[in-house]
CSV table of C-alpha atoms in Angstrom, one decimal:
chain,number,residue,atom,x,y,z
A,130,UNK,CA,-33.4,61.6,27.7
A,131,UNK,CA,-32.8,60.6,23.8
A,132,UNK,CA,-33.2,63.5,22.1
A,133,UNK,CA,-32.5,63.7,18.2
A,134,UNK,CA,-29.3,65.6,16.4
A,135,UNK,CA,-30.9,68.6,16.1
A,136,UNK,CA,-31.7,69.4,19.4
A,137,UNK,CA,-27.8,68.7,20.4
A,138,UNK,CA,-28.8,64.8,21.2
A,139,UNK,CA,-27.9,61.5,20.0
A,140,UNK,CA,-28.0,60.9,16.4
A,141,UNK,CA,-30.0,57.3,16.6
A,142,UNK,CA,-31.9,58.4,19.2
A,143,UNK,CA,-35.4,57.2,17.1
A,144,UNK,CA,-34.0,53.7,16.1
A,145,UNK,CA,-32.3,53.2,19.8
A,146,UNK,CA,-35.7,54.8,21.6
A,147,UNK,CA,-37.9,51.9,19.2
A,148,UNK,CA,-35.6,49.2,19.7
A,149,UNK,CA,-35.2,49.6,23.7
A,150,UNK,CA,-39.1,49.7,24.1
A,151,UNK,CA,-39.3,46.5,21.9
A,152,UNK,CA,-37.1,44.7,24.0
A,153,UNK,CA,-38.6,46.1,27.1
A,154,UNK,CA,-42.0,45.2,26.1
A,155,UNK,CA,-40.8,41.5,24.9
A,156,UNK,CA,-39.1,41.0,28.5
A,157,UNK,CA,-42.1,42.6,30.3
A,158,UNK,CA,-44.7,40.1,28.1
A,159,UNK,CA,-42.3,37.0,28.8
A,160,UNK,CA,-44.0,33.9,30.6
A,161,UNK,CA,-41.5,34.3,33.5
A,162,UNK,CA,-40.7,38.2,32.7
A,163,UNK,CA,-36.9,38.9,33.7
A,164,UNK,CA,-35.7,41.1,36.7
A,165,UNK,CA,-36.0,44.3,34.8
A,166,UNK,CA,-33.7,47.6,36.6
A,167,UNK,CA,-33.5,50.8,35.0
A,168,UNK,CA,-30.4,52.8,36.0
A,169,UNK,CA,-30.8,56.4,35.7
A,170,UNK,CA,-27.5,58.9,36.2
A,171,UNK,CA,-28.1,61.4,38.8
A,172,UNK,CA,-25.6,64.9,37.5
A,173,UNK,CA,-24.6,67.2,40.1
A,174,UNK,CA,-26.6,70.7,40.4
A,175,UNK,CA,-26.5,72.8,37.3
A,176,UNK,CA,-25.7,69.4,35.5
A,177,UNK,CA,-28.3,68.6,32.8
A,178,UNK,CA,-29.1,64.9,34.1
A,179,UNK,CA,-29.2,66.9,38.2
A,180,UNK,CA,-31.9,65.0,40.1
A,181,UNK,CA,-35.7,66.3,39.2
A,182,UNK,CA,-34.6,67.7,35.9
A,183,UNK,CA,-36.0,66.8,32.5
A,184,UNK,CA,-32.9,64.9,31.8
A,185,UNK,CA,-33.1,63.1,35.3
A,186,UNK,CA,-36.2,61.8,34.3
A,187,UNK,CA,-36.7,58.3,33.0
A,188,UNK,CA,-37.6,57.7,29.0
A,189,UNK,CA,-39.9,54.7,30.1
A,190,UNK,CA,-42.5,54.0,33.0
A,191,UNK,CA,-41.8,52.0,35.3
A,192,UNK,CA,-43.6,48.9,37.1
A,193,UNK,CA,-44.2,48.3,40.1
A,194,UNK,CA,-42.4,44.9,40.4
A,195,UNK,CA,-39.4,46.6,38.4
A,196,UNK,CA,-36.3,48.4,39.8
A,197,UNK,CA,-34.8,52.0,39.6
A,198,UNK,CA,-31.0,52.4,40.5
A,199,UNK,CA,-29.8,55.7,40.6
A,200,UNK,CA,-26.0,56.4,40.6
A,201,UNK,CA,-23.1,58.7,40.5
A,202,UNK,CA,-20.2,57.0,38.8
A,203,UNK,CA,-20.1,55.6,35.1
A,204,UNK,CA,-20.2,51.9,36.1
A,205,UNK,CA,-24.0,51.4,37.9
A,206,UNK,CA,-22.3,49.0,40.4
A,207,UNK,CA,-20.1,51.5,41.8
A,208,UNK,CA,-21.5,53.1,44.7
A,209,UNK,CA,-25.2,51.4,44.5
A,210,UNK,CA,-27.2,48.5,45.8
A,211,UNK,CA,-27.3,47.2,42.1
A,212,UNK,CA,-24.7,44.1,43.4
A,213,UNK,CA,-27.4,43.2,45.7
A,214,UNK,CA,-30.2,42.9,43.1
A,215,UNK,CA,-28.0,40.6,40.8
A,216,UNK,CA,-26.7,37.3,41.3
A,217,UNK,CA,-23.1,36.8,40.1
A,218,UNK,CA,-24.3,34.1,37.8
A,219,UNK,CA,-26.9,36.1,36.3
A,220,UNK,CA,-27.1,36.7,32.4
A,221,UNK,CA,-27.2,40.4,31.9
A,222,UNK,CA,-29.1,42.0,28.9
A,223,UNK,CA,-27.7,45.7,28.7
A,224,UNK,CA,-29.3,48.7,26.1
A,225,UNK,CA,-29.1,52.4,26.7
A,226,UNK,CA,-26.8,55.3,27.0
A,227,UNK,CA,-23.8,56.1,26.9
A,228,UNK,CA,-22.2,53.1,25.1
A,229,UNK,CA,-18.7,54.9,25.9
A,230,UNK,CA,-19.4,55.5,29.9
A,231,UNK,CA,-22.0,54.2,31.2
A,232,UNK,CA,-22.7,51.3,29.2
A,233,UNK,CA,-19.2,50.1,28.9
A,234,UNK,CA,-17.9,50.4,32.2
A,235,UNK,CA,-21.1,48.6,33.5
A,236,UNK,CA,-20.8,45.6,31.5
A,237,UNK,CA,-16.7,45.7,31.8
A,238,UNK,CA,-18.0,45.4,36.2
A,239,UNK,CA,-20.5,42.3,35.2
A,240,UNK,CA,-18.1,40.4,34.0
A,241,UNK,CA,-15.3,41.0,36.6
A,242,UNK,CA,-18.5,40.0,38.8
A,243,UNK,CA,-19.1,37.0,37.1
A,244,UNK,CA,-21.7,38.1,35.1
A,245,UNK,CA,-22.7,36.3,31.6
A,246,UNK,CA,-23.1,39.7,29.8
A,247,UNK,CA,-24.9,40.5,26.4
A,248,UNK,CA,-24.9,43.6,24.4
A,249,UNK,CA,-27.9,44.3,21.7
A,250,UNK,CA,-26.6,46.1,18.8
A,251,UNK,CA,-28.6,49.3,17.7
A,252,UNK,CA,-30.4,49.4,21.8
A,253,UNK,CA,-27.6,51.6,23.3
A,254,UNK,CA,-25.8,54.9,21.9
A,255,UNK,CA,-23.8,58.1,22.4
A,256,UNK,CA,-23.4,61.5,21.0
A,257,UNK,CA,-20.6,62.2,19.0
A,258,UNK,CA,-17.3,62.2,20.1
A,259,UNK,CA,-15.2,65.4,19.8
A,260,UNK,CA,-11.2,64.7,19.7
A,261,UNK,CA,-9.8,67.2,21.5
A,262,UNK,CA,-6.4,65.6,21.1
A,263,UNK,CA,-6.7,65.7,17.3
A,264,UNK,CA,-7.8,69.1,16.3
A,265,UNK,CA,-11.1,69.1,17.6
A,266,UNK,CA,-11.9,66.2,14.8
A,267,UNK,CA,-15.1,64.3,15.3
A,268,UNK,CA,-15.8,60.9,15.9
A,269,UNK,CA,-19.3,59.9,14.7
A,270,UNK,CA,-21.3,58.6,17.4
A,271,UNK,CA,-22.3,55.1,15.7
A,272,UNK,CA,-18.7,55.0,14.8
A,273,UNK,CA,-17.6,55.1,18.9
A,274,UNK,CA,-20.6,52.7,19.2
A,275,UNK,CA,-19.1,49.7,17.3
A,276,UNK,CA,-15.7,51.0,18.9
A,277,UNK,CA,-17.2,50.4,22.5
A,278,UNK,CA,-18.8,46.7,21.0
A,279,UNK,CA,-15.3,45.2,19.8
A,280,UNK,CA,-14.0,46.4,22.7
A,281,UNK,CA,-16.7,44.6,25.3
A,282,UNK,CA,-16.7,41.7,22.8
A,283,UNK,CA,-13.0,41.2,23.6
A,284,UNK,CA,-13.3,41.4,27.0
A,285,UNK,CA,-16.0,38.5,26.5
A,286,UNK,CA,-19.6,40.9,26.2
A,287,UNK,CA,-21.9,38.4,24.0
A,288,UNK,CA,-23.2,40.7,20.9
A,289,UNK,CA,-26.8,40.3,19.7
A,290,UNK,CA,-28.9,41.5,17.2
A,291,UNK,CA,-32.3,42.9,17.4
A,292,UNK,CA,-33.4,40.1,15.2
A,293,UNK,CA,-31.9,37.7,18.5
A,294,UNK,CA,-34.9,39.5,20.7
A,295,UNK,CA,-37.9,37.6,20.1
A,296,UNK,CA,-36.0,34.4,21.0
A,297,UNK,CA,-34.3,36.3,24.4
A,298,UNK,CA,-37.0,36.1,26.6
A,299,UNK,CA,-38.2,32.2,25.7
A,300,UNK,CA,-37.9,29.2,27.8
A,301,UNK,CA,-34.2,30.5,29.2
């Protein structure tokens, strides 16, 4: 669930919430609309993402041609039948949370798959990240964001823009 700063929640929450549905709703209007599978993190009990919880619970619907993957580890390949839905020479589009978990150890296993990965800037986020090691000092979340995007670009994660959308989901 993207909940705002002062509720405890992810500071871009608004700008990441209106940028993922744009690119949802681009990919979902496309003349040959892509695979589209929503992973969703399932906590343990007492967790605040534990299955049939508020923060279980998906931010946007789902169709019925379009896939739900729940899983247990960071990387969404890990444990789940994701592999199976993918080819290995798919291009991947990711967005969503947690740049510095989920989202980065999910593309880092695309691309050890095989996988032509891209990254759209401002469509995936975290919280703010407290440095234990350093006196308790904290990291600004969009700070770790661009962090976790030099890193994945490295590795070889393509990096888009939200302007790059409207041209994503076109004759490709």
């Amino acid at each position: 669930m993207l909940t705002g700063p002062e509720e405890g929640g992810v500071p871009s929450s608004e700008t990441v919430y209106r940028n993922i549905k744009h690119i949802l709703d681009r990919a979902r209007s496309a003349k040959q609309p892509p695979r589209i599978i929503h992973i969703r993190n399932s906590g343990e009990s007492g967790d605040p993402d534990a299955p049939n919880t508020s923060g279980w619970q998906l931010v946007f619907p789902i169709l019925e041609h379009e896939f739900v993957i729940d899983k247990l580890k960071n990387d969404a390949f890990s444990g789940t039948k994701l592999a199976e839905l993918i080819p290995r020479d798919a291009e991947l589009i990711f967005v969503g949370m947690q740049s510095d978990y989920c989202v980065r150890a999910t593309c880092s296993a695309a691309l050890g798959r095989g996988n032509t990965v891209i990254l759209i800037k401002d469509a995936h986020t975290t919280y703010d990240r407290i440095e234990v090691w350093n006196g308790g000092m904290v990291t600004n979340a969009h700070d770790v964001e661009l962090e976790i995007e030099a890193e994945l670009e490295e590795a070889g994660v393509n990096l888009l823009c939200m302007s790059d959308v409207p041209h994503l989901f076109c004759d490709r």
